[in-house]
Amino acid sequence: MTYSSEARDSYQRELSRMHEGGLFKEERYIHSPQGVEVDVEFPSGSPPKPVINFCANNYLGLSSHPDVVEAARKGLDERGYGMSSVRFICGTQDIHRELENKLTKFLETEDTILFPSCMDANAGFFEAVLTKDDVMIADRLVHASLIDGMRLCSAQRDSYKHSDMKHLESKLEQYKDARFRMVITDGVFSMDGDIAKLDEICELADKYDAMVMVDDSHATGFMGKHGKGTHEHCGVLGRIDAITTTLGKALGGASGGCVSGRKELVEMCRQRARPYLFSNTMPPVIVSAANAVIDLISRTTERRDKLEANTKYFRENMTAAGFDIREGVHPIVPIMLYNAKLAQDMARDLFDEGIYVIGFFFPVVPKGQARIRVQLSAAHEKEHLDKAIAAFTKIGRKYDILGKGKKEIIDMYGL
Ligand SMILES: *Cc1c(COP(=O)(O)O)cnc(C)c1O
C-alpha cells in the first residue's frame, strides 16, 4: 500500500478548503510555563511576546503553582515515571486509590474511578452502565466528548432543547416505559458560561424516576461555596448519580479525568469501561500533584473566593465600559461581537496590546454569535484586570462598539 498521489491530492484539497473558509486552526506556541503572564509566539515564527493570559482553563491558577510542582517532583522521586500497564492487569499504586478517595470526599459522592482524561471518562461511561433497553436524554449543547460517548452506547439517544425544562419533561414522559432514563448535561456550558438548572433537573428526575449525569469539567474546584462544582452551586449535593470531570482544567491543568457517583455505577465502569480497561492509567507524577491540589482546595476556599471576586470585578467594569456581555456568574465571560471578522480583528489588536484572548466564531459558536471569550483566573491580580479592561476599552473605541447592543453592532459590521 502506498500513499498514492490521489490520496495526497485529496487531503491537500481539503486542507486548502479549510484555509479558504477561514476554518484552519493555527496553533500558537507558548515559550514559558502556563500562567497569567506567558510568552507567546504568534504568528508562528515571530519572536515570543509577553502577554497576560485570558484564554486558559487555569481557573484556580494552579497550573504552575510551586506547591503543585513540588508535589509532582515528589511523585516522580518516590513513585517513578510510568506504570507500564493498565490497572486491571499489573495493579495500581496506592496514590491512585488515594486520589479516588479524595475526589469522592471532595465531590460528596459514593465512589470515584480515574480515567486518562474526561474525554475517556465520557467515552467509557454510557456503554458501561446502559443497554439498548435504556434511553439517554441529553441537552442539545453538551460537550463533544459526551456526544461521542453516547455514540458508543447501544441505548436509545434523544435530546432536549438547551436548558428547556418543559421540553425535557416531555421527553421523560415520552420514554417512561424504558428500563432506565438518564438525563445528561454539562454542569457549565463552555461557550456562554451558563449553568445547567440542576435543581429543576433533579426534581424532574425524581418525578420521572430518571438518573442524572453531569459533566462538570468547567466547574469542579471553584463553583459553589466550597468549589465542589455545579451540584453544590445549585444545592443538589448527593443527588447527581454520576459526575464526570477533568483534572485538566482548574485542578492543576495537566491531565486526567474521572467518573464519580453511585458506587455501583463506578464499579460497572471498573469492570466494563473500555478506555479504563484498555488504556494506561494516569502517571504517578500527575496523581501525586493532583492529590496535593485536592488537599489545597479542601483546606481553604481562598482561591475560588478570589476567582469569584475577579469575575465580579471584570464583569462589572466591562459592562460599565459599554461592552455587550452574556450575563452570568461564571469566569467564562463572552464579549459579544456577532461578526466573525470583528472578533478576529479585535483579538489581534488586543494581542498587540499585550492581552491574550481568542475570537470564537462559526462553527465553534452558531453563525451570527461571534465573540471574544475571556476566561478569568484566581492568579489574575487587580492590575492584570485593569490592564485588560483599559485595553478592551481602547480597542472597543477604535471599532466604535462601546455602548452598542446587538442590533447596532450588526448594523455596523453585518453578520
Ligand atoms: C475540557 C472538557 C472535557 C475534556 O477534558 P479532558 O480531561 O481534557 O479530556 C470534557 N468535557 C467538558 C465539558 C470539557 O469542558
CSV table of C-alpha atoms and ligand atoms in Angstrom, one decimal:
chain,number,residue,atom,x,y,z
A,1,MET,CA,0.0,0.0,0.0
A,2,THR,CA,1.4,3.4,-0.9
A,3,TYR,CA,0.4,6.8,0.0
A,4,SER,CA,-1.0,7.5,-3.5
A,5,SER,CA,-0.9,10.8,-5.2
A,6,GLU,CA,-4.6,10.6,-5.3
A,7,ALA,CA,-4.8,10.4,-1.5
A,8,ARG,CA,-2.3,13.2,-1.1
A,9,ASP,CA,-4.1,15.5,-3.6
A,10,SER,CA,-7.4,14.8,-1.9
A,11,TYR,CA,-6.1,15.7,1.6
A,12,GLN,CA,-4.3,18.8,0.2
A,13,ARG,CA,-7.5,20.0,-1.5
A,14,GLU,CA,-9.5,19.5,1.8
A,15,LEU,CA,-6.9,21.4,3.8
A,16,SER,CA,-6.9,24.3,1.3
A,17,ARG,CA,-10.7,24.5,1.6
A,18,MET,CA,-10.3,24.8,5.3
A,19,HIS,CA,-7.8,27.7,4.8
A,20,GLU,CA,-10.1,29.4,2.3
A,21,GLY,CA,-13.1,29.1,4.5
A,22,GLY,CA,-11.2,30.6,7.5
A,23,LEU,CA,-11.6,27.3,9.3
A,24,PHE,CA,-8.0,26.2,9.5
A,25,LYS,CA,-6.8,26.2,13.1
A,26,GLU,CA,-3.4,27.9,13.6
A,27,GLU,CA,-1.6,26.9,16.7
A,28,ARG,CA,0.3,29.2,18.9
A,29,TYR,CA,3.5,28.3,20.8
A,30,ILE,CA,3.9,29.3,24.4
A,31,HIS,CA,7.6,29.6,25.4
A,32,SER,CA,7.0,29.7,29.2
A,33,PRO,CA,5.2,27.8,31.9
A,34,GLN,CA,1.4,28.1,31.7
A,35,GLY,CA,0.4,31.0,33.9
A,36,VAL,CA,-1.0,34.6,33.9
A,37,GLU,CA,2.0,36.0,32.2
A,38,VAL,CA,3.1,33.9,29.2
A,39,ASP,CA,5.4,34.4,26.3
A,40,VAL,CA,3.6,33.6,23.1
A,41,GLU,CA,4.9,33.1,19.6
A,42,PHE,CA,2.3,34.4,17.2
A,43,PRO,CA,2.2,34.4,14.3
A,44,SER,CA,4.4,31.4,14.0
A,45,GLY,CA,8.0,32.4,13.5
A,46,SER,CA,7.8,35.7,15.2
A,47,PRO,CA,9.7,36.3,18.5
A,48,PRO,CA,7.8,35.4,21.6
A,49,LYS,CA,5.9,38.3,23.1
A,50,PRO,CA,4.9,38.6,26.8
A,51,VAL,CA,1.1,38.8,27.2
A,52,ILE,CA,-1.4,38.5,30.0
A,53,ASN,CA,-3.3,35.2,29.6
A,54,PHE,CA,-7.1,35.4,29.4
A,55,CYS,CA,-7.8,32.2,27.5
A,56,ALA,CA,-6.7,29.3,29.6
A,57,ASN,CA,-8.8,27.0,31.8
A,58,ASN,CA,-6.4,27.8,34.6
A,59,TYR,CA,-9.3,28.9,36.8
A,60,LEU,CA,-7.5,28.5,40.2
A,61,GLY,CA,-4.1,29.4,38.9
A,62,LEU,CA,-2.6,26.0,39.9
A,63,SER,CA,-1.0,25.0,36.6
A,64,SER,CA,2.4,26.1,37.7
A,65,HIS,CA,1.8,26.7,41.4
A,66,PRO,CA,5.0,25.9,43.4
A,67,ASP,CA,3.2,23.5,45.8
A,68,VAL,CA,1.8,21.6,42.9
A,69,VAL,CA,5.1,21.4,41.0
A,70,GLU,CA,6.8,20.3,44.2
A,71,ALA,CA,4.2,17.5,44.7
A,72,ALA,CA,4.8,16.4,41.2
A,73,ARG,CA,8.5,16.3,41.8
A,74,LYS,CA,8.0,14.2,44.9
A,75,GLY,CA,5.7,11.8,43.0
A,76,LEU,CA,8.5,11.4,40.4
A,77,ASP,CA,11.1,10.7,43.1
A,78,GLU,CA,9.0,8.3,45.2
A,79,ARG,CA,6.9,6.5,42.6
A,80,GLY,CA,8.9,6.8,39.4
A,81,TYR,CA,7.8,7.8,35.9
A,82,GLY,CA,5.5,5.3,34.3
A,83,MET,CA,3.1,2.5,35.2
A,84,SER,CA,3.7,0.4,32.0
A,85,SER,CA,0.5,-1.4,32.4
A,86,VAL,CA,-3.3,-0.9,32.6
A,87,ARG,CA,-4.6,-1.2,36.2
A,88,PHE,CA,-6.5,-4.4,35.9
A,89,ILE,CA,-3.5,-6.4,34.8
A,90,CYS,CA,-0.5,-5.3,36.8
A,91,GLY,CA,-2.2,-3.4,39.5
A,92,THR,CA,-2.3,0.2,40.5
A,93,GLN,CA,-0.4,2.4,43.0
A,94,ASP,CA,-1.8,3.3,46.4
A,95,ILE,CA,-1.7,7.0,45.4
A,96,HIS,CA,-4.2,6.4,42.6
A,97,ARG,CA,-6.6,4.9,45.1
A,98,GLU,CA,-5.8,7.8,47.5
A,99,LEU,CA,-6.8,10.3,44.7
A,100,GLU,CA,-10.0,8.5,44.0
A,101,ASN,CA,-10.9,8.6,47.7
A,102,LYS,CA,-10.0,12.3,47.9
A,103,LEU,CA,-12.2,13.1,44.9
A,104,THR,CA,-15.1,11.1,46.4
A,105,LYS,CA,-14.9,13.1,49.6
A,106,PHE,CA,-14.5,16.4,47.9
A,107,LEU,CA,-17.3,15.9,45.5
A,108,GLU,CA,-19.5,14.3,48.2
A,109,THR,CA,-20.3,11.2,46.1
A,110,GLU,CA,-20.0,7.4,46.9
A,111,ASP,CA,-17.0,6.4,44.8
A,112,THR,CA,-14.7,7.6,42.1
A,113,ILE,CA,-12.8,6.0,39.2
A,114,LEU,CA,-9.9,7.7,37.4
A,115,PHE,CA,-9.6,7.8,33.6
A,116,PRO,CA,-6.7,9.1,31.5
A,117,SER,CA,-8.9,12.1,30.6
A,118,CYS,CA,-12.5,13.3,30.9
A,119,MET,CA,-12.9,12.6,27.2
A,120,ASP,CA,-12.1,9.0,28.1
A,121,ALA,CA,-14.5,9.0,31.1
A,122,ASN,CA,-17.3,10.2,28.8
A,123,ALA,CA,-16.3,7.7,26.1
A,124,GLY,CA,-16.5,4.8,28.6
A,125,PHE,CA,-19.3,5.7,31.0
A,126,PHE,CA,-22.5,5.2,29.0
A,127,GLU,CA,-21.5,1.9,27.4
A,128,ALA,CA,-20.5,0.5,30.8
A,129,VAL,CA,-23.9,1.3,32.5
A,130,LEU,CA,-26.6,1.4,29.9
A,131,THR,CA,-28.1,-1.1,27.5
A,132,LYS,CA,-30.5,-1.0,24.5
A,133,ASP,CA,-33.4,-1.0,26.8
A,134,ASP,CA,-32.4,2.4,28.2
A,135,VAL,CA,-32.7,6.0,27.0
A,136,MET,CA,-30.2,8.8,27.1
A,137,ILE,CA,-31.7,12.3,27.0
A,138,ALA,CA,-29.1,15.0,26.6
A,139,ASP,CA,-29.1,18.8,26.5
A,140,ARG,CA,-28.6,19.8,22.9
A,141,LEU,CA,-25.4,21.8,23.7
A,142,VAL,CA,-23.5,19.1,25.6
A,143,HIS,CA,-19.7,18.8,25.0
A,144,ALA,CA,-18.4,16.8,22.0
A,145,SER,CA,-17.0,14.1,24.3
A,146,LEU,CA,-20.4,13.4,25.7
A,147,ILE,CA,-21.8,13.1,22.2
A,148,ASP,CA,-19.0,10.6,21.3
A,149,GLY,CA,-19.6,8.6,24.5
A,150,MET,CA,-23.3,8.3,23.7
A,151,ARG,CA,-22.5,7.2,20.2
A,152,LEU,CA,-20.5,4.3,21.6
A,153,CYS,CA,-23.5,3.1,23.7
A,154,SER,CA,-26.4,0.9,22.4
A,155,ALA,CA,-29.0,2.8,24.5
A,156,GLN,CA,-31.5,4.9,22.6
A,157,ARG,CA,-30.5,8.6,22.2
A,158,ASP,CA,-32.6,11.7,22.3
A,159,SER,CA,-32.1,15.3,23.2
A,160,TYR,CA,-33.9,18.3,24.7
A,161,LYS,CA,-33.6,22.0,23.7
A,162,HIS,CA,-30.9,23.8,25.7
A,163,SER,CA,-31.9,24.2,29.3
A,164,ASP,CA,-35.6,23.9,28.3
A,165,MET,CA,-37.2,22.1,31.3
A,166,LYS,CA,-40.6,21.8,29.6
A,167,HIS,CA,-39.0,20.0,26.7
A,168,LEU,CA,-37.0,17.8,29.0
A,169,GLU,CA,-40.2,16.9,30.9
A,170,SER,CA,-42.0,16.0,27.6
A,171,LYS,CA,-39.1,13.6,26.7
A,172,LEU,CA,-39.1,12.0,30.2
A,173,GLU,CA,-42.8,11.4,29.8
A,174,GLN,CA,-42.3,10.0,26.3
A,175,TYR,CA,-39.8,7.4,27.5
A,176,LYS,CA,-41.5,6.5,30.8
A,177,ASP,CA,-41.7,2.8,29.7
A,178,ALA,CA,-38.0,2.4,29.1
A,179,ARG,CA,-36.0,0.4,31.6
A,180,PHE,CA,-33.8,3.4,32.7
A,181,ARG,CA,-33.8,7.0,31.7
A,182,MET,CA,-30.7,9.1,32.1
A,183,VAL,CA,-30.6,12.9,31.8
A,184,ILE,CA,-27.2,14.1,30.5
A,185,THR,CA,-25.9,17.7,30.7
A,186,ASP,CA,-22.8,19.8,31.1
A,187,GLY,CA,-22.7,21.5,34.5
A,188,VAL,CA,-21.4,24.7,32.8
A,189,PHE,CA,-21.7,25.2,29.1
A,190,SER,CA,-18.3,26.4,27.8
A,191,MET,CA,-19.3,28.9,25.1
A,192,ASP,CA,-21.7,31.0,27.2
A,193,GLY,CA,-20.6,30.1,30.7
A,194,ASP,CA,-24.2,29.4,31.6
A,195,ILE,CA,-25.1,26.9,34.3
A,196,ALA,CA,-27.4,23.9,33.9
A,197,LYS,CA,-30.6,24.1,36.0
A,198,LEU,CA,-29.6,21.1,38.1
A,199,ASP,CA,-32.2,21.8,40.8
A,200,GLU,CA,-35.0,21.6,38.3
A,201,ILE,CA,-33.4,18.7,36.5
A,202,CYS,CA,-33.2,16.7,39.8
A,203,GLU,CA,-36.8,17.5,40.5
A,204,LEU,CA,-37.9,16.1,37.1
A,205,ALA,CA,-35.6,13.1,37.6
A,206,ASP,CA,-37.3,12.3,40.9
A,207,LYS,CA,-40.7,12.7,39.3
A,208,TYR,CA,-40.0,10.5,36.3
A,209,ASP,CA,-37.6,8.1,38.0
A,210,ALA,CA,-34.5,9.0,35.9
A,211,MET,CA,-30.8,9.1,36.6
A,212,VAL,CA,-28.8,12.4,36.3
A,213,MET,CA,-25.4,12.5,34.7
A,214,VAL,CA,-23.3,15.8,34.7
A,215,ASP,CA,-20.0,16.6,33.1
A,216,ASP,CA,-18.7,19.3,35.5
A,217,SER,CA,-15.3,20.0,33.8
A,218,HIS,CA,-15.8,23.7,33.8
A,219,ALA,CA,-16.9,23.8,37.5
A,220,THR,CA,-15.0,21.3,39.6
A,221,GLY,CA,-12.8,23.1,42.0
A,222,PHE,CA,-14.5,26.5,42.1
A,223,MET,CA,-18.3,26.6,41.5
A,224,GLY,CA,-20.3,26.5,44.8
A,225,LYS,CA,-19.3,27.8,48.2
A,226,HIS,CA,-16.6,25.2,48.7
A,227,GLY,CA,-15.8,24.8,45.0
A,228,LYS,CA,-17.3,21.3,44.7
A,229,GLY,CA,-19.0,22.2,41.5
A,230,THR,CA,-22.3,22.9,39.9
A,231,HIS,CA,-24.1,20.4,42.1
A,232,GLU,CA,-23.0,22.5,45.2
A,233,HIS,CA,-23.8,25.8,43.4
A,234,CYS,CA,-27.4,24.5,42.6
A,235,GLY,CA,-28.0,22.9,46.0
A,236,VAL,CA,-28.2,19.3,44.8
A,237,LEU,CA,-25.2,17.7,46.6
A,238,GLY,CA,-25.7,13.9,46.8
A,239,ARG,CA,-28.5,13.9,44.1
A,240,ILE,CA,-26.3,13.6,41.0
A,241,ASP,CA,-25.9,9.9,40.1
A,242,ALA,CA,-22.8,10.3,38.1
A,243,ILE,CA,-20.4,13.3,37.7
A,244,THR,CA,-17.6,13.2,35.1
A,245,THR,CA,-14.9,15.8,35.4
A,246,THR,CA,-11.3,16.7,34.3
A,247,LEU,CA,-8.1,17.3,36.2
A,248,GLY,CA,-7.0,19.2,33.1
A,249,LYS,CA,-8.7,22.5,33.9
A,250,ALA,CA,-9.0,24.0,37.4
A,251,LEU,CA,-7.4,21.1,39.2
A,252,GLY,CA,-3.8,21.7,38.1
A,253,GLY,CA,-4.5,21.5,34.4
A,254,ALA,CA,-2.2,18.6,33.5
A,255,SER,CA,-4.4,15.7,32.5
A,256,GLY,CA,-6.7,13.0,33.8
A,257,GLY,CA,-10.4,12.7,34.5
A,258,CYS,CA,-12.9,10.6,36.5
A,259,VAL,CA,-16.4,9.3,36.9
A,260,SER,CA,-17.6,10.0,40.5
A,261,GLY,CA,-21.0,8.9,41.8
A,262,ARG,CA,-23.1,5.9,42.8
A,263,LYS,CA,-20.8,3.1,43.8
A,264,GLU,CA,-22.4,0.5,41.5
A,265,LEU,CA,-22.1,2.8,38.5
A,266,VAL,CA,-18.4,3.4,39.4
A,267,GLU,CA,-17.9,-0.4,39.8
A,268,MET,CA,-19.5,-1.1,36.4
A,269,CYS,CA,-17.0,1.3,34.9
A,270,ARG,CA,-14.1,-0.5,36.6
A,271,GLN,CA,-15.4,-3.8,35.1
A,272,ARG,CA,-16.5,-2.6,31.7
A,273,ALA,CA,-15.4,0.9,30.6
A,274,ARG,CA,-13.1,0.3,27.6
A,275,PRO,CA,-10.9,3.4,28.0
A,276,TYR,CA,-10.2,2.3,31.6
A,277,LEU,CA,-9.6,-1.3,30.7
A,278,PHE,CA,-7.5,-0.8,27.6
A,279,SER,CA,-5.6,2.4,28.1
A,280,ASN,CA,-2.8,3.2,30.5
A,281,THR,CA,-3.7,5.0,33.7
A,282,MET,CA,-2.5,8.4,34.8
A,283,PRO,CA,1.2,8.6,35.6
A,284,PRO,CA,2.3,8.8,39.3
A,285,VAL,CA,3.7,12.3,38.8
A,286,ILE,CA,0.3,13.7,37.9
A,287,VAL,CA,-1.5,11.7,40.5
A,288,SER,CA,0.8,12.9,43.2
A,289,ALA,CA,0.3,16.6,42.1
A,290,ALA,CA,-3.5,16.1,41.9
A,291,ASN,CA,-3.5,14.7,45.5
A,292,ALA,CA,-1.8,18.0,46.6
A,293,VAL,CA,-4.3,20.0,44.6
A,294,ILE,CA,-7.3,18.4,46.3
A,295,ASP,CA,-5.6,18.9,49.7
A,296,LEU,CA,-5.0,22.6,48.9
A,297,ILE,CA,-8.6,23.3,47.8
A,298,SER,CA,-10.1,21.3,50.6
A,299,ARG,CA,-8.1,23.3,53.2
A,300,THR,CA,-9.2,26.8,52.1
A,301,THR,CA,-11.7,28.4,49.7
A,302,GLU,CA,-9.3,31.4,49.3
A,303,ARG,CA,-8.6,30.7,45.6
A,304,ARG,CA,-12.2,30.1,44.5
A,305,ASP,CA,-13.2,33.2,46.5
A,306,LYS,CA,-10.6,35.3,44.7
A,307,LEU,CA,-11.7,33.9,41.3
A,308,GLU,CA,-15.3,34.9,42.2
A,309,ALA,CA,-14.2,38.4,43.2
A,310,ASN,CA,-12.1,38.7,40.0
A,311,THR,CA,-15.1,37.6,37.9
A,312,LYS,CA,-17.4,40.1,39.5
A,313,TYR,CA,-14.9,42.9,39.1
A,314,PHE,CA,-14.2,42.2,35.5
A,315,ARG,CA,-17.9,41.7,34.5
A,316,GLU,CA,-19.0,44.9,36.3
A,317,ASN,CA,-16.2,47.1,34.8
A,318,MET,CA,-16.6,45.7,31.3
A,319,THR,CA,-20.3,46.3,31.4
A,320,ALA,CA,-19.7,49.8,32.7
A,321,ALA,CA,-17.2,50.4,29.8
A,322,GLY,CA,-20.1,49.7,27.4
A,323,PHE,CA,-19.5,46.1,26.2
A,324,ASP,CA,-22.3,43.7,25.4
A,325,ILE,CA,-21.6,40.8,27.8
A,326,ARG,CA,-23.5,37.5,28.2
A,327,GLU,CA,-24.8,37.8,31.8
A,328,GLY,CA,-23.8,35.3,34.4
A,329,VAL,CA,-21.5,34.5,37.3
A,330,HIS,CA,-19.0,32.1,35.7
A,331,PRO,CA,-15.4,33.1,35.0
A,332,ILE,CA,-16.1,32.5,31.3
A,333,VAL,CA,-17.1,35.9,30.1
A,334,PRO,CA,-18.3,36.1,26.5
A,335,ILE,CA,-17.8,39.6,25.0
A,336,MET,CA,-20.5,39.6,22.2
A,337,LEU,CA,-19.4,41.0,18.8
A,338,TYR,CA,-21.7,38.9,16.5
A,339,ASN,CA,-19.4,39.4,13.4
A,340,ALA,CA,-16.6,36.9,12.9
A,341,LYS,CA,-14.1,39.3,11.3
A,342,LEU,CA,-14.7,41.8,14.1
A,343,ALA,CA,-14.0,39.2,16.7
A,344,GLN,CA,-10.8,38.2,15.0
A,345,ASP,CA,-9.6,41.7,14.3
A,346,MET,CA,-10.2,42.8,17.9
A,347,ALA,CA,-8.5,39.7,19.3
A,348,ARG,CA,-5.4,40.5,17.2
A,349,ASP,CA,-5.4,44.2,18.3
A,350,LEU,CA,-5.7,43.1,21.9
A,351,PHE,CA,-2.8,40.8,21.5
A,352,ASP,CA,-0.8,43.8,20.3
A,353,GLU,CA,-1.8,45.5,23.5
A,354,GLY,CA,-0.5,42.5,25.5
A,355,ILE,CA,-3.8,40.9,26.2
A,356,TYR,CA,-4.1,37.3,25.1
A,357,VAL,CA,-7.7,36.5,24.1
A,358,ILE,CA,-9.3,34.4,21.4
A,359,GLY,CA,-12.1,35.2,19.0
A,360,PHE,CA,-14.7,32.4,18.6
A,361,PHE,CA,-17.0,32.2,15.6
A,362,PHE,CA,-18.8,29.6,13.4
A,363,PRO,CA,-18.6,26.6,13.6
A,364,VAL,CA,-17.5,26.8,17.3
A,365,VAL,CA,-20.5,29.0,18.1
A,366,PRO,CA,-23.7,29.5,16.0
A,367,LYS,CA,-23.5,31.8,13.0
A,368,GLY,CA,-24.0,35.5,14.0
A,369,GLN,CA,-22.9,34.9,17.5
A,370,ALA,CA,-19.1,35.6,17.2
A,371,ARG,CA,-17.5,36.7,20.4
A,372,ILE,CA,-14.3,37.0,22.3
A,373,ARG,CA,-14.3,34.6,25.2
A,374,VAL,CA,-12.4,35.9,28.2
A,375,GLN,CA,-11.5,33.4,31.0
A,376,LEU,CA,-10.6,34.7,34.4
A,377,SER,CA,-8.3,33.1,36.9
A,378,ALA,CA,-7.6,33.3,40.6
A,379,ALA,CA,-4.0,34.1,39.6
A,380,HIS,CA,-5.0,37.4,38.0
A,381,GLU,CA,-4.2,40.4,40.1
A,382,LYS,CA,-6.2,43.6,40.0
A,383,GLU,CA,-3.5,45.2,37.8
A,384,HIS,CA,-3.9,42.5,35.2
A,385,LEU,CA,-7.7,43.0,35.2
A,386,ASP,CA,-7.3,46.8,35.0
A,387,LYS,CA,-4.9,46.4,32.1
A,388,ALA,CA,-7.3,44.2,30.2
A,389,ILE,CA,-10.2,46.5,30.8
A,390,ALA,CA,-8.2,49.5,29.6
A,391,ALA,CA,-7.0,47.7,26.5
A,392,PHE,CA,-10.5,46.4,25.7
A,393,THR,CA,-11.9,50.0,26.1
A,394,LYS,CA,-9.2,51.4,23.8
A,395,ILE,CA,-9.9,48.8,21.1
A,396,GLY,CA,-13.6,48.9,21.6
A,397,ARG,CA,-13.4,52.7,21.0
A,398,LYS,CA,-11.4,52.1,17.8
A,399,TYR,CA,-14.2,49.9,16.4
A,400,ASP,CA,-16.8,52.2,17.8
A,401,ILE,CA,-18.8,49.5,19.6
A,402,LEU,CA,-18.9,50.8,23.1
A,403,GLY,CA,-22.4,51.3,24.4
A,404,LYS,CA,-23.8,49.5,21.4
A,405,GLY,CA,-26.0,46.4,21.5
A,406,LYS,CA,-26.5,43.5,19.2
A,407,LYS,CA,-28.6,45.4,16.6
A,408,GLU,CA,-26.3,48.3,16.3
A,409,ILE,CA,-23.2,46.2,16.1
A,410,ILE,CA,-24.8,44.1,13.4
A,411,ASP,CA,-25.9,47.2,11.5
A,412,MET,CA,-22.3,48.4,11.5
A,413,TYR,CA,-20.5,45.2,10.7
A,414,GLY,CA,-23.0,42.8,9.4
A,415,LEU,CA,-23.1,39.1,10.3
B,1,LIG,C1,-12.5,20.1,28.7
B,1,LIG,C2,-13.7,19.2,28.7
B,1,LIG,C3,-13.6,17.9,28.5
B,1,LIG,C4,-12.3,17.2,28.2
B,1,LIG,O1,-11.5,17.0,29.3
B,1,LIG,P1,-10.1,16.3,29.1
B,1,LIG,O2,-9.8,15.8,30.5
B,1,LIG,O3,-9.1,17.3,28.6
B,1,LIG,O4,-10.3,15.2,28.2
B,1,LIG,C5,-14.7,17.1,28.7
B,1,LIG,N1,-15.9,17.7,28.9
B,1,LIG,C6,-16.1,19.0,29.0
B,1,LIG,C7,-17.4,19.6,29.3
B,1,LIG,C8,-15.0,19.8,28.9
B,1,LIG,O5,-15.1,21.2,29.0
